[in-house]
Amino acid sequence: MKKSILTLICLIAAIGISQAQLFPTFKVGLKAGLGFSSLRSEGRFLNSDTKTGFQLGAWGRVGIAGFHVQPEAYYASKKVGIETEDQSGDATFKSFDVPILLGTRVGLGPIGARIQAGPVFSFGQNEDISFTKPAEWTNYKKSSTGIIGGIGADISSFTVDLRYEHGLTNLNETGNQKIRMWTVGVGFSFL
């Protein structure tokens, strides 16, 4: 008898989980996060120091059959340490970033875990690249592309994410410099 009841409970839970993943979902929210960046040149880090920046923006998520698309738009301040033979200091790249993440969510009801990955497009904000010491920034591009991936958790309307961003395009037109960044973000969905 106990075995039959346990089997019935497991069957109901499995049907509930599969039904929850099949129905269309839609969420919209706000997010904020901290980014821990470094700049690589010719395959080497320009400086071993990791600098902390921030992100502020909005996100949306549309899902069906256990998969989702999550476009985001946020303002980012990416700080990096630079140390070369002729200059050293900290640089700040300010950009408007647009990641388009594809992922899946596993969970029951309002509690779930996500895995996501996709491209991120960064657009520099009016030459907002600052440097703590004089440097020539006219060679830096106004846009770049990267790939982003990570894990996340949803608890009702709150979200938490841990992601890694890997720059694909060079930031500098005369050299091979790419941003690498870990981010920790929190968000809230209001729809």
Coordinates of N, CA and C in Angstrom, one line a residue:
M1 N 0.8 -1.2 0.0 CA 0.0 0.0 0.0 C 0.9 1.3 0.0
K2 N 1.9 1.3 0.9 CA 2.8 2.5 0.9 C 3.5 2.7 -0.4
K3 N 3.9 1.5 -1.0 CA 4.6 1.6 -2.3 C 3.7 2.2 -3.3
S4 N 2.4 1.8 -3.3 CA 1.5 2.3 -4.3 C 1.3 3.8 -4.2
I5 N 1.2 4.3 -2.9 CA 1.0 5.7 -2.7 C 2.2 6.5 -3.1
L6 N 3.4 6.0 -2.7 CA 4.6 6.6 -3.1 C 4.8 6.7 -4.7
T7 N 4.4 5.6 -5.4 CA 4.4 5.6 -6.8 C 3.5 6.6 -7.4
L8 N 2.3 6.7 -6.8 CA 1.3 7.7 -7.3 C 1.7 9.1 -7.1
I9 N 2.4 9.4 -5.9 CA 2.9 10.8 -5.6 C 4.0 11.1 -6.6
C10 N 4.9 10.1 -6.9 CA 6.0 10.4 -7.9 C 5.4 10.6 -9.3
L11 N 4.4 9.9 -9.7 CA 3.8 10.1 -11.0 C 3.1 11.4 -11.1
I12 N 2.4 11.9 -10.1 CA 1.7 13.2 -10.1 C 2.8 14.3 -10.1
A13 N 3.9 14.1 -9.4 CA 5.0 15.1 -9.4 C 5.6 15.2 -10.8
A14 N 5.8 14.0 -11.4 CA 6.5 14.0 -12.7 C 5.6 14.7 -13.8
I15 N 4.3 14.4 -13.7 CA 3.3 15.0 -14.6 C 3.3 16.5 -14.4
G16 N 3.3 16.9 -13.1 CA 3.3 18.4 -12.8 C 4.5 19.1 -13.3
I17 N 5.7 18.5 -13.2 CA 6.9 19.1 -13.6 C 6.9 19.2 -15.2
S18 N 6.5 18.1 -15.8 CA 6.5 18.1 -17.3 C 5.4 19.1 -17.8
Q19 N 4.3 19.2 -17.2 CA 3.3 20.2 -17.6 C 3.8 21.6 -17.4
A20 N 4.5 21.9 -16.3 CA 5.0 23.2 -16.0 C 6.0 23.6 -17.0
Q21 N 6.8 22.7 -17.6 CA 7.8 23.1 -18.6 C 7.2 23.2 -20.0
L22 N 6.0 22.7 -20.2 CA 5.4 22.7 -21.6 C 4.6 24.0 -21.8
F23 N 4.0 24.6 -20.8 CA 3.2 25.8 -21.0 C 4.1 27.0 -21.3
P24 N 3.6 27.9 -22.1 CA 4.4 29.2 -22.4 C 4.5 30.0 -21.2
T25 N 5.7 30.7 -21.1 CA 6.0 31.6 -19.9 C 6.5 32.9 -20.5
F26 N 6.2 33.9 -19.7 CA 6.7 35.3 -20.1 C 7.0 36.0 -18.8
K27 N 8.2 36.6 -18.8 CA 8.7 37.4 -17.6 C 9.4 38.6 -18.1
V28 N 9.3 39.7 -17.4 CA 10.0 41.0 -17.6 C 10.5 41.5 -16.3
G29 N 11.7 42.0 -16.3 CA 12.2 42.5 -15.0 C 13.4 43.4 -15.1
L30 N 13.9 43.8 -13.9 CA 15.1 44.7 -13.8 C 16.2 43.8 -13.2
K31 N 17.5 44.3 -13.5 CA 18.6 43.5 -12.9 C 19.7 44.5 -12.6
A32 N 20.6 44.1 -11.7 CA 21.8 44.8 -11.3 C 22.9 43.7 -11.0
G33 N 24.1 44.1 -11.3 CA 25.2 43.1 -11.0 C 26.5 43.8 -10.9
L34 N 27.5 42.9 -10.5 CA 28.9 43.3 -10.4 C 29.7 42.5 -11.4
G35 N 30.6 43.2 -12.1 CA 31.4 42.5 -13.1 C 32.9 42.6 -12.7
F36 N 33.6 41.4 -12.8 CA 35.0 41.3 -12.4 C 35.8 41.1 -13.7
S37 N 36.4 42.1 -14.2 CA 37.0 42.1 -15.6 C 38.5 42.0 -15.6
S38 N 39.0 41.5 -16.7 CA 40.4 41.6 -17.0 C 40.6 41.7 -18.5
L39 N 41.7 42.2 -18.9 CA 41.9 42.5 -20.4 C 43.1 41.6 -20.8
R40 N 42.9 40.9 -21.9 CA 43.9 40.0 -22.4 C 44.4 40.6 -23.7
S41 N 45.7 40.5 -23.9 CA 46.3 40.9 -25.2 C 47.3 39.8 -25.7
E42 N 47.2 39.4 -26.9 CA 48.0 38.4 -27.5 C 48.0 37.1 -26.6
G43 N 46.9 36.8 -26.1 CA 46.8 35.6 -25.3 C 47.2 35.7 -23.8
R44 N 47.7 36.9 -23.4 CA 48.2 37.1 -22.0 C 47.4 38.2 -21.4
F45 N 47.2 38.1 -20.1 CA 46.6 39.2 -19.3 C 47.5 40.3 -19.3
L46 N 47.0 41.6 -19.5 CA 47.9 42.8 -19.4 C 48.2 43.1 -18.0
N47 N 47.4 42.6 -17.1 CA 47.6 42.9 -15.7 C 46.9 41.8 -14.9
S48 N 47.5 41.2 -13.9 CA 46.9 40.1 -13.1 C 45.8 40.6 -12.2
D49 N 45.7 41.9 -12.0 CA 44.6 42.5 -11.2 C 43.3 42.4 -11.9
T50 N 42.3 41.9 -11.1 CA 40.9 41.9 -11.6 C 40.2 43.2 -11.0
K51 N 39.5 43.9 -11.9 CA 38.8 45.1 -11.4 C 37.3 44.9 -11.4
T52 N 36.6 45.7 -10.6 CA 35.2 45.5 -10.4 C 34.4 46.7 -11.0
G53 N 33.5 46.3 -11.9 CA 32.6 47.3 -12.5 C 31.1 46.9 -12.1
F54 N 30.2 47.5 -12.9 CA 28.8 47.2 -12.5 C 27.9 47.1 -13.8
Q55 N 26.7 46.6 -13.7 CA 25.7 46.5 -14.7 C 24.3 46.9 -14.1
L56 N 23.5 47.7 -14.9 CA 22.2 48.0 -14.5 C 21.3 47.9 -15.8
G57 N 20.2 47.2 -15.7 CA 19.3 47.2 -16.9 C 18.1 46.4 -16.7
A58 N 17.5 45.9 -17.8 CA 16.3 45.2 -17.9 C 16.4 43.9 -18.6
W59 N 15.5 42.9 -18.4 CA 15.6 41.6 -19.1 C 14.1 41.1 -19.3
G60 N 14.0 40.2 -20.2 CA 12.8 39.6 -20.5 C 13.0 38.1 -20.8
R61 N 12.0 37.3 -20.6 CA 12.2 35.8 -20.9 C 10.9 35.3 -21.4
V62 N 11.0 34.6 -22.6 CA 9.9 33.9 -23.2 C 10.3 32.5 -23.3
G63 N 9.5 31.6 -22.8 CA 9.8 30.2 -22.8 C 8.6 29.3 -23.2
I64 N 9.0 28.1 -23.7 CA 8.0 27.1 -24.1 C 8.7 25.8 -24.2
A65 N 8.1 24.7 -23.8 CA 8.6 23.3 -23.9 C 9.9 23.2 -23.2
G66 N 10.1 23.9 -22.1 CA 11.3 23.7 -21.3 C 12.5 24.6 -21.8
F67 N 12.4 25.3 -22.9 CA 13.5 26.2 -23.4 C 13.0 27.6 -23.3
H68 N 14.0 28.6 -23.3 CA 13.6 30.0 -23.3 C 14.6 30.8 -24.0
V69 N 14.2 32.0 -24.4 CA 15.0 33.0 -25.0 C 14.9 34.2 -24.0
Q70 N 16.1 34.7 -23.6 CA 16.2 35.8 -22.6 C 17.0 37.0 -23.2
P71 N 16.3 37.9 -23.9 CA 17.1 39.1 -24.3 C 17.2 40.1 -23.1
E72 N 18.3 40.8 -23.0 CA 18.6 41.8 -22.0 C 19.2 43.1 -22.6
A73 N 19.1 44.1 -21.9 CA 19.7 45.4 -22.3 C 20.1 46.1 -21.0
Y74 N 21.4 46.4 -20.9 CA 21.9 47.0 -19.7 C 23.1 47.9 -20.0
Y75 N 23.3 48.9 -19.1 CA 24.4 49.8 -19.1 C 25.5 49.1 -18.3
A76 N 26.7 49.0 -18.8 CA 27.8 48.3 -18.1 C 29.0 49.2 -18.0
S77 N 29.7 49.2 -16.9 CA 31.0 49.8 -16.7 C 32.0 48.7 -16.4
K78 N 32.9 48.5 -17.4 CA 33.9 47.4 -17.2 C 35.2 48.0 -16.9
K79 N 35.8 47.7 -15.8 CA 37.1 48.2 -15.4 C 38.1 47.1 -15.6
V80 N 39.3 47.6 -16.1 CA 40.4 46.6 -16.2 C 41.7 47.3 -15.8
G81 N 42.6 46.5 -15.4 CA 44.0 47.0 -15.1 C 44.9 46.8 -16.3
I82 N 45.7 47.8 -16.6 CA 46.6 47.7 -17.8 C 48.0 48.0 -17.3
E83 N 48.9 47.1 -17.7 CA 50.3 47.2 -17.3 C 51.1 46.7 -18.5
T84 N 51.7 47.7 -19.3 CA 52.5 47.3 -20.4 C 53.9 47.9 -20.2
E85 N 54.8 47.8 -21.2 CA 56.1 48.3 -21.1 C 56.1 49.8 -20.9
D86 N 55.2 50.5 -21.6 CA 55.3 52.0 -21.6 C 54.1 52.7 -20.9
Q87 N 53.2 51.9 -20.3 CA 52.1 52.6 -19.6 C 51.5 51.6 -18.6
S88 N 50.9 52.1 -17.6 CA 50.1 51.3 -16.6 C 49.0 52.1 -16.0
G89 N 48.0 51.5 -15.5 CA 46.9 52.2 -14.9 C 45.6 51.4 -15.0
D90 N 44.5 52.0 -14.8 CA 43.2 51.4 -14.9 C 42.4 52.0 -16.0
A91 N 41.7 51.2 -16.7 CA 40.8 51.7 -17.8 C 39.4 51.3 -17.5
T92 N 38.5 52.2 -17.9 CA 37.0 51.9 -17.7 C 36.4 52.0 -19.1
F93 N 35.7 50.9 -19.5 CA 35.0 50.9 -20.7 C 33.5 50.9 -20.4
K94 N 32.8 52.0 -20.8 CA 31.4 52.1 -20.5 C 30.6 51.8 -21.8
S95 N 29.6 50.9 -21.7 CA 29.0 50.4 -22.9 C 27.5 50.1 -22.6
F96 N 26.7 50.0 -23.7 CA 25.4 49.5 -23.6 C 25.4 48.1 -24.2
D97 N 25.1 47.1 -23.4 CA 25.3 45.7 -23.7 C 23.9 45.1 -24.0
V98 N 23.8 44.2 -25.0 CA 22.6 43.5 -25.4 C 22.9 42.0 -25.6
P99 N 22.8 41.2 -24.5 CA 22.9 39.8 -24.7 C 21.6 39.1 -25.1
I100 N 21.7 38.1 -25.9 CA 20.5 37.3 -26.3 C 20.8 35.9 -25.9
L101 N 20.2 35.5 -24.8 CA 20.6 34.2 -24.2 C 19.5 33.1 -24.5
L102 N 20.0 31.9 -24.8 CA 19.1 30.7 -25.0 C 19.4 29.8 -23.8
G103 N 18.3 29.2 -23.3 CA 18.6 28.4 -22.1 C 17.4 27.4 -21.8
T104 N 17.6 26.8 -20.7 CA 16.6 25.9 -20.2 C 16.4 26.0 -18.7
R105 N 15.3 25.7 -18.2 CA 15.0 25.9 -16.8 C 14.5 24.6 -16.3
V106 N 15.0 24.2 -15.1 CA 14.5 22.9 -14.5 C 14.0 23.3 -13.1
G107 N 12.8 22.9 -12.8 CA 12.3 23.2 -11.5 C 10.8 23.0 -11.4
L108 N 10.3 23.3 -10.2 CA 8.9 23.1 -10.0 C 8.3 24.4 -9.5
G109 N 7.3 24.9 -10.2 CA 6.6 26.1 -9.8 C 7.5 27.3 -9.8
P110 N 7.5 28.1 -8.7 CA 8.3 29.3 -8.6 C 9.8 29.1 -8.4
I111 N 10.2 27.9 -8.1 CA 11.6 27.6 -7.8 C 12.3 26.8 -8.9
G112 N 13.4 27.3 -9.4 CA 14.0 26.6 -10.5 C 15.4 27.0 -10.7
A113 N 16.2 26.2 -11.5 CA 17.5 26.5 -11.9 C 17.6 26.6 -13.4
R114 N 18.5 27.5 -13.8 CA 18.6 27.8 -15.3 C 20.1 27.6 -15.7
I115 N 20.2 27.2 -17.0 CA 21.5 27.3 -17.7 C 21.3 28.0 -19.0
Q116 N 22.2 29.0 -19.3 CA 22.0 29.9 -20.4 C 23.3 30.2 -21.1
A117 N 23.2 30.4 -22.4 CA 24.4 30.9 -23.2 C 23.9 31.6 -24.4
G118 N 24.8 32.5 -25.0 CA 24.4 33.2 -26.2 C 25.4 34.4 -26.5
P119 N 25.1 35.1 -27.5 CA 26.0 36.2 -27.9 C 25.7 37.4 -27.1
V120 N 26.7 38.3 -26.9 CA 26.5 39.6 -26.3 C 27.1 40.7 -27.2
F121 N 26.3 41.7 -27.5 CA 26.8 42.8 -28.4 C 26.9 44.1 -27.5
S122 N 28.1 44.7 -27.5 CA 28.5 45.8 -26.7 C 28.7 47.0 -27.6
F123 N 28.1 48.1 -27.2 CA 28.2 49.4 -27.9 C 28.8 50.5 -27.0
G124 N 30.0 50.9 -27.3 CA 30.6 52.0 -26.5 C 29.8 53.2 -26.5
Q125 N 29.9 53.9 -25.4 CA 29.1 55.1 -25.1 C 29.9 56.4 -25.4
N126 N 29.9 56.9 -26.6 CA 30.5 58.2 -26.9 C 31.9 58.3 -26.4
E127 N 32.7 57.4 -26.7 CA 34.1 57.4 -26.3 C 34.3 57.5 -24.8
D128 N 33.4 56.8 -24.1 CA 33.5 56.8 -22.6 C 34.6 55.8 -22.2
I129 N 35.8 55.9 -22.6 CA 36.9 55.1 -22.1 C 37.8 56.0 -21.4
S130 N 37.9 55.8 -20.1 CA 38.8 56.7 -19.3 C 40.0 55.9 -18.8
F131 N 41.0 56.6 -18.5 CA 42.3 56.0 -18.2 C 42.9 56.8 -17.0
T132 N 43.4 56.2 -16.0 CA 43.9 56.9 -14.9 C 45.2 57.7 -15.2
K133 N 45.9 57.4 -16.3 CA 47.1 58.1 -16.8 C 46.9 58.4 -18.3
P134 N 47.5 59.4 -18.8 CA 47.3 59.7 -20.2 C 47.6 58.5 -21.1
A135 N 46.8 58.3 -22.1 CA 46.9 57.3 -23.1 C 46.2 57.6 -24.4
E136 N 46.5 57.0 -25.4 CA 45.8 57.2 -26.7 C 44.7 56.2 -26.9
W137 N 43.4 56.7 -26.8 CA 42.3 55.8 -26.9 C 41.6 55.9 -28.2
T138 N 42.1 56.6 -29.2 CA 41.4 56.8 -30.5 C 41.4 55.5 -31.3
N139 N 42.3 54.5 -30.9 CA 42.4 53.3 -31.6 C 41.4 52.2 -31.1
Y140 N 40.6 52.6 -30.1 CA 39.6 51.6 -29.5 C 38.3 51.7 -30.3
K141 N 37.8 50.5 -30.5 CA 36.5 50.3 -31.3 C 35.3 50.8 -30.4
K142 N 34.3 51.2 -31.1 CA 33.1 51.6 -30.5 C 32.1 50.5 -30.2
S143 N 32.3 49.3 -30.8 CA 31.5 48.2 -30.5 C 32.3 46.9 -30.5
S144 N 31.8 45.9 -29.8 CA 32.4 44.6 -29.8 C 31.4 43.5 -29.6
T145 N 31.8 42.3 -29.8 CA 30.9 41.1 -29.7 C 31.6 40.1 -28.8
G146 N 30.8 39.4 -28.0 CA 31.3 38.3 -27.2 C 30.3 37.2 -27.0
I147 N 30.7 36.2 -26.2 CA 29.8 35.1 -25.9 C 29.7 35.1 -24.4
I148 N 28.5 34.7 -24.0 CA 28.2 34.8 -22.5 C 27.5 33.5 -22.1
G149 N 27.8 32.9 -21.0 CA 27.2 31.7 -20.5 C 27.2 31.7 -19.0
G150 N 26.2 30.9 -18.5 CA 26.2 30.8 -17.0 C 25.0 30.1 -16.5
I151 N 24.9 30.1 -15.2 CA 23.8 29.4 -14.5 C 23.1 30.5 -13.7
G152 N 21.8 30.1 -13.3 CA 21.0 31.0 -12.5 C 20.0 30.2 -11.7
A153 N 19.3 30.9 -10.8 CA 18.3 30.4 -10.0 C 17.1 31.4 -9.9
D154 N 15.9 30.8 -9.9 CA 14.7 31.7 -9.7 C 14.0 31.2 -8.5
I155 N 13.7 32.2 -7.6 CA 12.9 31.9 -6.5 C 11.8 32.9 -6.5
S156 N 10.6 32.5 -7.0 CA 9.4 33.3 -7.2 C 9.8 34.5 -8.1
S157 N 9.7 35.7 -7.7 CA 10.1 36.8 -8.6 C 11.5 37.2 -8.6
F158 N 12.3 36.6 -7.8 CA 13.7 37.0 -7.7 C 14.6 36.1 -8.5
T159 N 15.7 36.6 -9.1 CA 16.6 35.8 -9.9 C 18.0 36.1 -9.4
V160 N 18.9 35.1 -9.5 CA 20.3 35.3 -9.2 C 21.1 34.6 -10.4
D161 N 22.1 35.2 -10.9 CA 22.9 34.7 -12.0 C 24.4 34.8 -11.7
L162 N 25.1 33.8 -12.2 CA 26.6 33.8 -12.3 C 26.9 33.5 -13.7
R163 N 27.7 34.4 -14.3 CA 28.0 34.3 -15.8 C 29.5 34.6 -16.1
Y164 N 29.9 34.1 -17.2 CA 31.2 34.4 -17.7 C 31.1 35.0 -19.1
E165 N 31.7 36.1 -19.4 CA 31.7 36.7 -20.7 C 33.1 36.6 -21.3
H166 N 33.1 36.2 -22.5 CA 34.4 36.0 -23.2 C 34.3 36.8 -24.5
G167 N 35.2 37.9 -24.6 CA 35.2 38.7 -25.8 C 35.7 38.0 -27.0
L168 N 35.0 38.2 -28.1 CA 35.4 37.5 -29.4 C 36.1 38.5 -30.3
T169 N 35.7 39.8 -30.2 CA 36.4 40.8 -31.1 C 37.4 41.6 -30.4
N170 N 38.4 42.1 -31.1 CA 39.4 42.9 -30.5 C 38.8 44.3 -30.1
L171 N 39.2 44.8 -29.0 CA 38.8 46.2 -28.6 C 39.6 47.2 -29.2
N172 N 40.9 46.9 -29.5 CA 41.8 47.8 -30.0 C 42.1 47.5 -31.5
E173 N 42.0 48.5 -32.4 CA 42.2 48.3 -33.8 C 43.6 47.9 -34.2
T174 N 44.6 48.3 -33.3 CA 46.0 48.0 -33.7 C 46.5 46.8 -32.9
G175 N 45.8 46.2 -32.0 CA 46.3 45.1 -31.2 C 45.2 44.1 -30.9
N176 N 45.6 43.0 -30.3 CA 44.7 41.9 -30.0 C 44.3 42.0 -28.5
Q177 N 43.3 42.8 -28.1 CA 42.9 43.0 -26.8 C 41.4 42.6 -26.6
K178 N 41.1 41.7 -25.7 CA 39.8 41.2 -25.5 C 39.4 41.2 -24.0
I179 N 38.2 41.5 -23.7 CA 37.7 41.6 -22.3 C 37.3 40.1 -21.9
R180 N 37.6 39.8 -20.7 CA 37.1 38.6 -20.0 C 36.5 39.0 -18.7
M181 N 35.2 38.5 -18.4 CA 34.5 39.1 -17.3 C 33.6 38.0 -16.6
W182 N 33.7 37.9 -15.3 CA 32.7 37.2 -14.5 C 31.7 38.2 -13.9
T183 N 30.4 37.8 -13.9 CA 29.4 38.7 -13.4 C 28.6 37.9 -12.4
V184 N 28.2 38.6 -11.3 CA 27.2 38.1 -10.4 C 26.0 39.1 -10.4
G185 N 24.8 38.7 -10.7 CA 23.7 39.6 -10.8 C 22.5 39.1 -10.1
V186 N 21.7 40.1 -9.7 CA 20.4 39.8 -9.1 C 19.3 40.6 -9.8
G187 N 18.1 40.0 -9.9 CA 17.1 40.6 -10.6 C 15.7 40.4 -9.9
F188 N 14.7 41.1 -10.5 CA 13.4 41.0 -10.0 C 12.5 41.1 -11.2
S189 N 11.5 40.1 -11.3 CA 10.5 40.2 -12.4 C 9.2 40.8 -11.9
F190 N 8.7 41.7 -12.6 CA 7.5 42.4 -12.2 C 6.3 41.9 -13.1
L191 N 6.6 41.1 -14.1 CA 5.5 40.5 -14.9 C 5.7 39.0 -14.9

